[in-house]
Amino acid sequence: MAGQDPALSTSHPFYDVARHGILQVAGDDRFGRRVVTFSCCRMPPSHELDHQRLLEYLKYTLDQYVENDYTIVYFHYGLNSRNKPSLGWLQSAYKEFDRKYKKNLKALYVVHPTSFIKVLWNILKPLISHKFGKKVIYFNYLSELHEHLKYDQLVIPPEVLRYDEKLQSLHEGRTPPPTKTPPPRPPLPTQQFGVSLQYLKDKNQGELIPPVLRFTVTYLREKGLRTEGLFRRSASVQTVREIQRLYNQGKPVNFDDYGDIHIPAVILKTFLRELPQPLLTFQAYEQILGITSLPLAPLELSREPHALPGVESSLRVTGCRQILRSLPEHNYVVLRYLMGFLHAVSRESIFNKMNSSNLACVFGLNLIWPSQGVSSLSALVPLNMFTELLIEYYEKIFSTPEAPGEHGLAPWEQGSRAAPLQEAVPRTQATGLTKPTLPPSPLMAARRRL
């Protein structure tokens, strides 16, 4: 990984912070003083980084050099609303660095400063001594570092180099080079969010149900099934990030401490949304969009003596089962676990006002999205319909004896529509699908008009 010391061991006391490569010791300056670099572009989103740990790691690193003169190079590029620490943290951080750290700091070079830095400087100015303030020097371009430092010894992130080249190009009137995506960073051994189901399985002794999913579902089953508007309410971004950080660091989370039943509901949705690949997989996306192409009232089947009023739903349930057969076994097991819970939530809809249709509107886009871009508005109807069928007909869809992972075409993708459908469902009674059609809802009404 670019920016990370290849010799860094997981036994490092600050491995959870050091792995990002935010701090680097980069040779000496022109006066023989040790140089430490701080790269904002290497800072992950706030919920993935404990800023207090970052402060401790910074002190731990500087403690090795503060007895002698040293220099800090601060690369500001990459600091944004997702990863920047709070103003209160910055104030406490400055106070935390007592005279021991400030005395031998001979220069603080701020590279690529923005208006944010200048505003922040004015805010913190009352706290900063005049003597310390004189050590701060701003550089708009990397080239300005040459006369002060041994430039070839600096560890400069590729993102900063590209940004500097872009600024130089704009300054000279040239077309800036295309941007590139930085390489991904290795997750923590205890990482829970933003990692694959396989990674979670490997790190949890082969357990198929991810810990965050199991903890939130268990808590909500016990205490939240009858909560009105469950999964529809939001939660404080700061609180969500704090809980994500605790989970990612392998620390326990007690939802009772937060006093809000909607917080574990938000955490569950966030977990699904941050999976690298949707639970229903990218491969199933186009198949799911085809769910609405099943005939609403197929003439051929309506003439069958055993065709019951629920035949429309029966055909679509069969289509759902067919799609799920192509899922990897792990995804299927996790999906079945989640749908079983959402089905239980829908059965309490007289209290929580969250029937299968309402739950589908909330969870549809958390279970499936395209590999490129975002789902169009026209895709929402089939995606939500598919999710609603999974919840409403949970017992029928997930009671199939066929093992997942057997790849097959959905009914509407086969060469002839009518015949394969009749073969799959010769009689409604044969499938046991005696349940009537889905309860009327605005969503269903909209579908029938399509």
Coordinates of C-alpha atoms in Angstrom, one line a residue:
M1 CA 0.0 0.0 0.0
A2 CA 1.3 3.4 -0.9
G3 CA 2.2 5.4 2.1
Q4 CA 2.5 2.5 4.5
D5 CA 5.8 1.3 5.9
P6 CA 6.2 -2.2 4.5
A7 CA 8.0 -3.2 7.7
L8 CA 5.0 -2.1 9.9
S9 CA 3.9 -5.0 12.1
T10 CA 0.4 -5.6 13.4
S11 CA 2.0 -5.7 16.8
H12 CA 2.9 -2.0 16.6
P13 CA 1.2 -0.3 19.6
F14 CA -0.5 2.1 17.2
Y15 CA -1.0 -0.1 14.2
D16 CA -4.7 0.9 13.9
V17 CA -3.5 4.5 13.1
A18 CA 0.0 3.9 11.7
R19 CA -1.3 1.6 8.9
H20 CA -2.8 4.6 7.1
G21 CA 0.6 6.2 6.6
I22 CA -0.5 9.6 7.9
L23 CA 2.9 10.2 9.6
Q24 CA 6.3 9.6 8.1
V25 CA 9.8 10.3 9.2
A26 CA 11.5 11.7 6.1
G27 CA 15.3 12.3 6.5
D28 CA 16.7 15.6 7.4
D29 CA 16.4 19.2 6.3
R30 CA 19.2 21.5 5.1
F31 CA 20.2 22.1 8.6
G32 CA 20.4 18.4 9.6
R33 CA 17.1 18.5 11.6
R34 CA 14.9 15.5 11.4
V35 CA 11.8 15.9 9.2
V36 CA 8.4 14.5 10.1
T37 CA 5.6 14.7 7.5
F38 CA 1.8 14.7 8.2
S39 CA -0.4 13.9 5.1
C40 CA -4.1 14.8 5.4
C41 CA -4.9 12.8 2.3
R42 CA -4.0 9.6 4.2
M43 CA -6.6 10.3 6.9
P44 CA -9.7 8.0 6.5
P45 CA -13.2 9.1 7.3
S46 CA -13.7 10.1 10.9
H47 CA -15.7 7.0 11.8
E48 CA -12.7 4.9 10.8
L49 CA -10.1 6.8 12.8
D50 CA -10.0 7.5 16.5
H51 CA -8.7 11.1 16.6
Q52 CA -7.6 10.7 20.2
R53 CA -5.5 7.7 19.1
L54 CA -4.1 9.8 16.3
L55 CA -3.0 12.5 18.8
E56 CA -1.4 9.8 21.0
Y57 CA 0.4 8.3 18.0
L58 CA 1.6 11.8 17.0
K59 CA 3.1 12.3 20.5
Y60 CA 4.5 8.8 20.5
T61 CA 6.3 9.5 17.2
L62 CA 7.6 13.0 18.2
D63 CA 8.8 11.8 21.6
Q64 CA 11.6 10.0 19.7
Y65 CA 12.9 13.3 18.2
V66 CA 11.8 16.2 20.4
E67 CA 15.0 16.2 22.4
N68 CA 16.7 17.5 19.3
D69 CA 15.7 20.1 16.7
Y70 CA 13.1 18.9 14.2
T71 CA 10.8 20.1 11.4
I72 CA 7.3 19.2 10.5
V73 CA 5.9 19.3 6.9
Y74 CA 2.1 19.4 6.8
F75 CA 0.5 18.4 3.5
H76 CA -2.9 20.0 3.7
Y77 CA -4.4 18.5 0.5
G78 CA -7.0 15.8 1.2
L79 CA -8.6 17.3 4.3
N80 CA -12.3 17.4 3.8
S81 CA -15.6 17.3 5.7
R82 CA -15.5 13.5 6.0
N83 CA -12.1 13.2 7.6
K84 CA -11.3 16.5 9.3
P85 CA -11.3 16.5 13.2
S86 CA -13.5 18.9 15.1
L87 CA -12.4 22.4 16.2
G88 CA -12.5 21.3 19.8
W89 CA -10.1 18.4 19.0
L90 CA -7.6 20.9 17.4
Q91 CA -7.8 23.2 20.4
S92 CA -7.1 20.3 22.8
A93 CA -4.4 19.0 20.6
Y94 CA -2.5 22.3 20.7
K95 CA -2.8 22.4 24.4
E96 CA -1.6 18.8 24.6
F97 CA 1.7 19.6 23.0
D98 CA 3.5 21.4 25.8
R99 CA 6.8 23.2 25.8
K100 CA 8.7 20.0 25.3
Y101 CA 7.3 19.6 21.8
K102 CA 7.2 23.3 20.8
K103 CA 10.7 24.3 22.0
N104 CA 12.7 22.2 19.5
L105 CA 10.2 22.5 16.6
K106 CA 12.1 24.9 14.4
A107 CA 9.7 25.0 11.4
L108 CA 6.2 24.0 10.5
Y109 CA 5.8 24.0 6.7
V110 CA 2.2 24.1 5.6
V111 CA 2.0 22.9 1.9
H112 CA -1.0 23.8 -0.3
P113 CA -2.9 26.0 2.3
T114 CA -6.5 26.9 1.7
S115 CA -8.8 29.5 3.0
F116 CA -9.9 27.0 5.7
I117 CA -6.3 27.1 7.1
K118 CA -6.3 30.8 7.3
V119 CA -9.7 30.9 9.0
L120 CA -8.6 28.2 11.4
W121 CA -5.4 30.2 12.2
N122 CA -7.5 33.3 13.1
I123 CA -9.7 31.2 15.4
L124 CA -6.8 29.6 17.2
K125 CA -4.6 32.7 17.2
P126 CA -5.5 33.7 20.8
L127 CA -4.2 30.3 21.9
I128 CA -0.9 30.4 19.9
S129 CA 2.1 32.2 21.1
H130 CA 3.7 34.8 18.9
K131 CA 7.0 32.9 19.0
F132 CA 5.3 29.7 17.8
G133 CA 3.5 31.6 15.1
K134 CA 6.7 32.7 13.6
K135 CA 7.7 29.1 12.9
V136 CA 4.7 28.5 10.6
I137 CA 5.6 29.0 6.9
Y138 CA 3.1 28.6 4.0
F139 CA 4.1 27.0 0.6
N140 CA 1.7 27.0 -2.3
Y141 CA 3.8 24.6 -4.4
L142 CA 6.0 21.7 -3.6
S143 CA 8.9 23.3 -5.5
E144 CA 9.2 25.9 -2.8
L145 CA 10.4 23.1 -0.4
H146 CA 13.6 22.6 -2.3
E147 CA 15.5 25.4 -0.7
H148 CA 14.6 24.3 2.8
L149 CA 14.6 20.5 2.7
K150 CA 16.3 17.6 1.0
Y151 CA 13.4 17.1 -1.3
D152 CA 14.4 13.7 -2.6
Q153 CA 14.2 12.3 0.9
L154 CA 10.6 13.4 1.5
V155 CA 7.8 10.8 1.5
I156 CA 5.1 12.7 -0.6
P157 CA 1.8 10.8 -1.2
P158 CA 1.1 10.4 -5.0
E159 CA -2.2 12.2 -4.4
V160 CA -0.3 15.3 -3.2
L161 CA 2.1 15.1 -6.2
R162 CA -0.8 15.0 -8.7
Y163 CA -2.6 17.8 -6.9
D164 CA 0.6 19.9 -7.1
E165 CA 1.0 19.2 -10.8
K166 CA -2.6 20.2 -11.3
L167 CA -2.0 23.5 -9.6
Q168 CA 1.1 24.1 -11.6
S169 CA -0.8 23.4 -14.8
L170 CA -3.6 25.8 -14.0
H171 CA -1.0 28.4 -13.0
E172 CA 0.7 28.0 -16.3
G173 CA -2.5 27.7 -18.3
R174 CA -2.0 24.0 -19.2
T175 CA -4.7 21.3 -19.1
P176 CA -4.4 19.5 -15.7
P177 CA -3.6 15.8 -15.8
P178 CA -6.4 13.3 -15.1
T179 CA -6.9 12.3 -11.5
K180 CA -6.3 8.8 -10.3
T181 CA -7.9 6.8 -7.5
P182 CA -5.4 6.1 -4.7
P183 CA -4.9 2.4 -3.9
P184 CA -7.1 0.9 -1.1
R185 CA -5.8 0.6 2.4
P186 CA -5.7 -2.7 4.2
P187 CA -8.5 -3.1 6.8
L188 CA -8.0 -3.6 10.5
P189 CA -8.1 -7.2 11.7
T190 CA -11.2 -6.2 13.6
Q191 CA -12.8 -4.1 10.8
Q192 CA -16.6 -4.5 10.4
F193 CA -17.7 -1.8 8.0
G194 CA -16.6 -1.5 4.4
V195 CA -15.2 -5.0 4.1
S196 CA -16.5 -8.1 2.3
L197 CA -18.6 -10.9 3.8
Q198 CA -15.7 -13.3 3.1
Y199 CA -13.3 -11.1 5.1
L200 CA -15.8 -11.0 8.0
K201 CA -16.2 -14.8 7.9
D202 CA -12.4 -15.3 7.9
K203 CA -12.0 -13.0 10.9
N204 CA -14.8 -14.5 12.9
Q205 CA -14.0 -18.2 13.0
G206 CA -16.1 -19.1 9.9
E207 CA -19.3 -17.4 11.3
L208 CA -21.5 -16.6 8.3
I209 CA -23.6 -13.9 9.9
P210 CA -21.6 -10.7 10.3
P211 CA -21.3 -9.6 14.0
V212 CA -22.8 -6.1 13.3
L213 CA -25.8 -7.7 11.6
R214 CA -26.3 -10.2 14.3
F215 CA -25.9 -7.7 17.2
T216 CA -28.3 -5.1 15.7
V217 CA -30.9 -7.7 14.6
T218 CA -30.9 -9.4 18.1
Y219 CA -31.2 -6.1 19.8
L220 CA -34.1 -4.9 17.6
R221 CA -35.9 -8.2 17.9
E222 CA -35.8 -7.9 21.7
K223 CA -36.6 -4.2 22.0
G224 CA -37.7 -2.6 18.8
L225 CA -40.2 -4.7 16.9
R226 CA -43.2 -2.5 17.8
T227 CA -41.3 0.9 17.5
E228 CA -43.3 3.1 15.2
G229 CA -41.4 4.2 12.1
L230 CA -38.6 1.7 12.7
F231 CA -35.9 2.1 10.0
R232 CA -37.4 5.4 8.9
R233 CA -35.8 7.7 11.4
S234 CA -32.2 9.0 11.1
A235 CA -29.6 9.3 13.8
S236 CA -26.8 11.7 14.6
V237 CA -23.9 11.4 12.1
Q238 CA -21.5 11.8 15.0
T239 CA -23.1 9.0 17.0
V240 CA -23.1 6.7 13.9
R241 CA -19.4 7.4 13.3
E242 CA -18.6 6.7 16.9
I243 CA -20.3 3.3 16.9
Q244 CA -18.7 2.4 13.6
R245 CA -15.3 3.3 15.1
L246 CA -15.9 1.1 18.1
Y247 CA -17.0 -1.8 16.0
N248 CA -14.0 -1.4 13.7
Q249 CA -11.6 -1.4 16.6
G250 CA -13.2 -4.6 18.0
K251 CA -14.7 -2.8 21.0
P252 CA -18.1 -3.6 22.6
V253 CA -21.1 -1.5 21.8
N254 CA -24.1 -1.3 24.2
F255 CA -27.0 0.3 22.4
D256 CA -28.7 0.8 25.8
D257 CA -26.1 3.6 26.5
Y258 CA -27.5 5.7 23.6
G259 CA -31.1 5.6 24.7
D260 CA -32.5 5.6 21.1
I261 CA -33.9 2.4 19.5
H262 CA -33.4 4.0 16.0
I263 CA -29.6 4.0 16.3
P264 CA -29.1 0.2 15.9
A265 CA -31.6 0.4 13.0
V266 CA -29.4 3.0 11.3
I267 CA -26.3 1.0 12.0
L268 CA -27.8 -2.0 10.4
K269 CA -28.7 -0.1 7.2
T270 CA -25.2 1.6 7.2
F271 CA -23.5 -1.8 7.4
L272 CA -25.4 -3.1 4.4
R273 CA -24.8 0.1 2.4
E274 CA -21.1 0.1 3.0
L275 CA -20.5 -3.5 1.8
P276 CA -18.0 -3.5 -1.1
Q277 CA -20.6 -5.4 -3.1
P278 CA -24.3 -5.4 -2.5
L279 CA -25.7 -8.3 -0.6
L280 CA -27.8 -9.3 -3.6
T281 CA -24.6 -9.0 -5.8
F282 CA -23.9 -6.9 -8.9
Q283 CA -24.6 -9.9 -11.1
A284 CA -28.3 -10.1 -9.9
Y285 CA -29.1 -6.5 -10.7
E286 CA -30.3 -6.9 -14.3
Q287 CA -32.2 -10.1 -13.3
I288 CA -34.0 -8.2 -10.6
L289 CA -35.0 -5.4 -12.9
G290 CA -36.8 -8.0 -15.0
I291 CA -39.2 -8.9 -12.2
T292 CA -41.9 -6.5 -13.5
S293 CA -41.8 -8.1 -17.0
L294 CA -43.7 -11.1 -15.7
P295 CA -47.2 -10.9 -17.1
L296 CA -49.8 -9.4 -14.7
A297 CA -52.5 -11.8 -15.8
P298 CA -51.1 -14.3 -18.3
L299 CA -53.8 -15.6 -20.6
E300 CA -52.3 -19.0 -20.9
L301 CA -52.3 -19.6 -17.1
S302 CA -55.6 -18.0 -16.5
R303 CA -57.2 -20.8 -18.5
E304 CA -55.7 -23.4 -16.3
P305 CA -58.4 -25.0 -14.0
H306 CA -56.2 -24.5 -10.9
A307 CA -55.2 -20.9 -11.6
L308 CA -56.0 -19.0 -8.4
P309 CA -56.3 -15.3 -7.9
G310 CA -52.8 -15.2 -6.5
V311 CA -51.2 -16.4 -9.7
E312 CA -49.5 -13.1 -10.4
S313 CA -47.7 -13.1 -7.0
S314 CA -47.0 -16.9 -7.4
L315 CA -45.1 -16.3 -10.7
R316 CA -43.1 -13.5 -9.2
V317 CA -42.3 -15.5 -6.1
T318 CA -41.0 -18.2 -8.3
G319 CA -39.0 -15.6 -10.2
C320 CA -37.5 -14.5 -6.8
R321 CA -36.6 -18.0 -5.9
Q322 CA -34.9 -18.5 -9.2
I323 CA -32.7 -15.4 -8.8
L324 CA -31.7 -16.4 -5.3
R325 CA -30.5 -19.8 -6.6
S326 CA -27.7 -17.9 -8.4
L327 CA -26.5 -16.2 -5.2
P328 CA -23.3 -17.3 -3.5
E329 CA -24.2 -19.5 -0.6
H330 CA -22.8 -17.0 2.0
N331 CA -24.9 -14.2 0.5
Y332 CA -27.9 -16.4 0.5
V333 CA -27.5 -17.3 4.2
V334 CA -27.1 -13.7 5.2
L335 CA -30.0 -12.6 3.1
R336 CA -32.3 -15.3 4.6
Y337 CA -31.3 -14.2 8.1
L338 CA -32.0 -10.5 7.3
M339 CA -35.3 -11.2 5.5
G340 CA -36.5 -13.4 8.4
F341 CA -36.0 -10.5 10.7
L342 CA -37.7 -8.0 8.4
H343 CA -40.6 -10.4 7.9
A344 CA -41.0 -10.4 11.7
V345 CA -41.0 -6.6 11.7
S346 CA -43.7 -6.5 9.0
R347 CA -45.9 -8.8 11.1
E348 CA -46.0 -6.1 13.8
S349 CA -47.0 -3.3 11.3
I350 CA -50.2 -2.6 13.2
F351 CA -47.9 -1.1 15.9
N352 CA -44.7 0.0 14.0
K353 CA -46.5 1.1 10.7
M354 CA -43.8 -0.7 8.7
N355 CA -45.4 -3.3 6.5
S356 CA -43.5 -5.1 3.8
S357 CA -44.0 -2.3 1.2
N358 CA -42.7 0.3 3.6
L359 CA -39.7 -1.8 4.6
A360 CA -39.0 -2.5 0.9
C361 CA -38.8 1.3 0.2
V362 CA -36.2 1.6 3.0
F363 CA -34.1 -1.5 2.3
G364 CA -34.3 -1.9 -1.5
L365 CA -31.3 0.3 -2.4
N366 CA -29.4 -1.0 0.6
L367 CA -29.5 -4.5 -0.8
I368 CA -28.8 -4.0 -4.5
W369 CA -27.2 -1.3 -6.7
P370 CA -25.5 -1.3 -10.1
S371 CA -21.8 -1.8 -10.4
Q372 CA -21.5 1.6 -12.3
G373 CA -23.3 4.8 -11.4
V374 CA -26.5 4.8 -9.3
S375 CA -30.0 3.3 -9.8
S376 CA -32.3 5.3 -12.0
L377 CA -35.7 6.3 -10.8
S378 CA -37.3 3.8 -13.1
A379 CA -35.3 1.0 -11.5
L380 CA -36.8 1.8 -8.0
V381 CA -40.1 0.1 -8.8
P382 CA -38.6 -3.4 -9.6
L383 CA -36.0 -3.2 -6.9
N384 CA -38.5 -2.3 -4.3
M385 CA -41.0 -4.8 -5.6
F386 CA -38.4 -7.6 -5.4
T387 CA -37.5 -6.6 -1.9
E388 CA -41.2 -6.5 -0.9
L389 CA -41.7 -10.0 -2.3
L390 CA -38.7 -11.3 -0.3
I391 CA -40.2 -9.9 2.9
E392 CA -43.9 -10.6 2.3
Y393 CA -43.4 -14.2 1.1
Y394 CA -40.4 -15.0 3.2
E395 CA -41.5 -18.6 4.1
K396 CA -42.3 -19.5 0.5
I397 CA -39.2 -18.0 -1.0
F398 CA -36.7 -19.3 1.5
S399 CA -38.2 -22.7 2.1
T400 CA -37.0 -24.0 -1.3
P401 CA -35.0 -27.2 -0.9
E402 CA -32.7 -26.3 -3.8
A403 CA -29.3 -25.2 -2.7
P404 CA -28.2 -21.7 -3.5
G405 CA -25.3 -21.3 -6.0
E406 CA -27.1 -23.3 -8.7
H407 CA -27.0 -20.9 -11.6
G408 CA -30.1 -20.7 -13.6
L409 CA -32.1 -18.1 -15.7
A410 CA -35.0 -16.3 -14.2
P411 CA -38.3 -17.2 -15.9
W412 CA -38.4 -14.0 -17.9
E413 CA -34.9 -14.6 -19.3
Q414 CA -35.6 -18.0 -20.8
G415 CA -36.2 -18.5 -24.5
S416 CA -39.9 -18.8 -24.3
R417 CA -41.8 -17.1 -21.5
A418 CA -45.1 -18.9 -21.4
A419 CA -43.9 -22.5 -21.6
P420 CA -41.1 -22.3 -19.0
L421 CA -43.3 -20.5 -16.6
Q422 CA -45.9 -23.2 -16.9
E423 CA -43.3 -25.8 -16.5
A424 CA -42.0 -24.1 -13.3
V425 CA -45.5 -23.6 -12.0
P426 CA -47.9 -26.0 -13.7
R427 CA -50.5 -25.4 -11.0
T428 CA -50.5 -22.9 -8.2
Q429 CA -51.4 -25.7 -5.8
A430 CA -48.2 -27.6 -6.8
T431 CA -46.1 -24.9 -5.4
G432 CA -48.1 -24.5 -2.2
L433 CA -48.5 -20.8 -3.0
T434 CA -52.0 -20.3 -1.7
K435 CA -51.3 -16.9 -0.3
P436 CA -53.4 -14.1 -2.0
T437 CA -51.8 -11.3 -3.9
L438 CA -49.8 -8.6 -2.0
P439 CA -52.0 -6.2 0.1
P440 CA -53.0 -3.1 -1.8
S441 CA -50.4 -0.3 -1.4
P442 CA -49.6 2.9 -3.3
L443 CA -46.5 1.2 -4.5
M444 CA -48.5 -1.8 -5.9
A445 CA -51.0 0.6 -7.5
A446 CA -48.2 2.4 -9.2
R447 CA -46.8 -0.9 -10.5
R448 CA -50.1 -2.0 -12.0
R449 CA -50.3 1.3 -13.9
L450 CA -46.9 0.5 -15.5

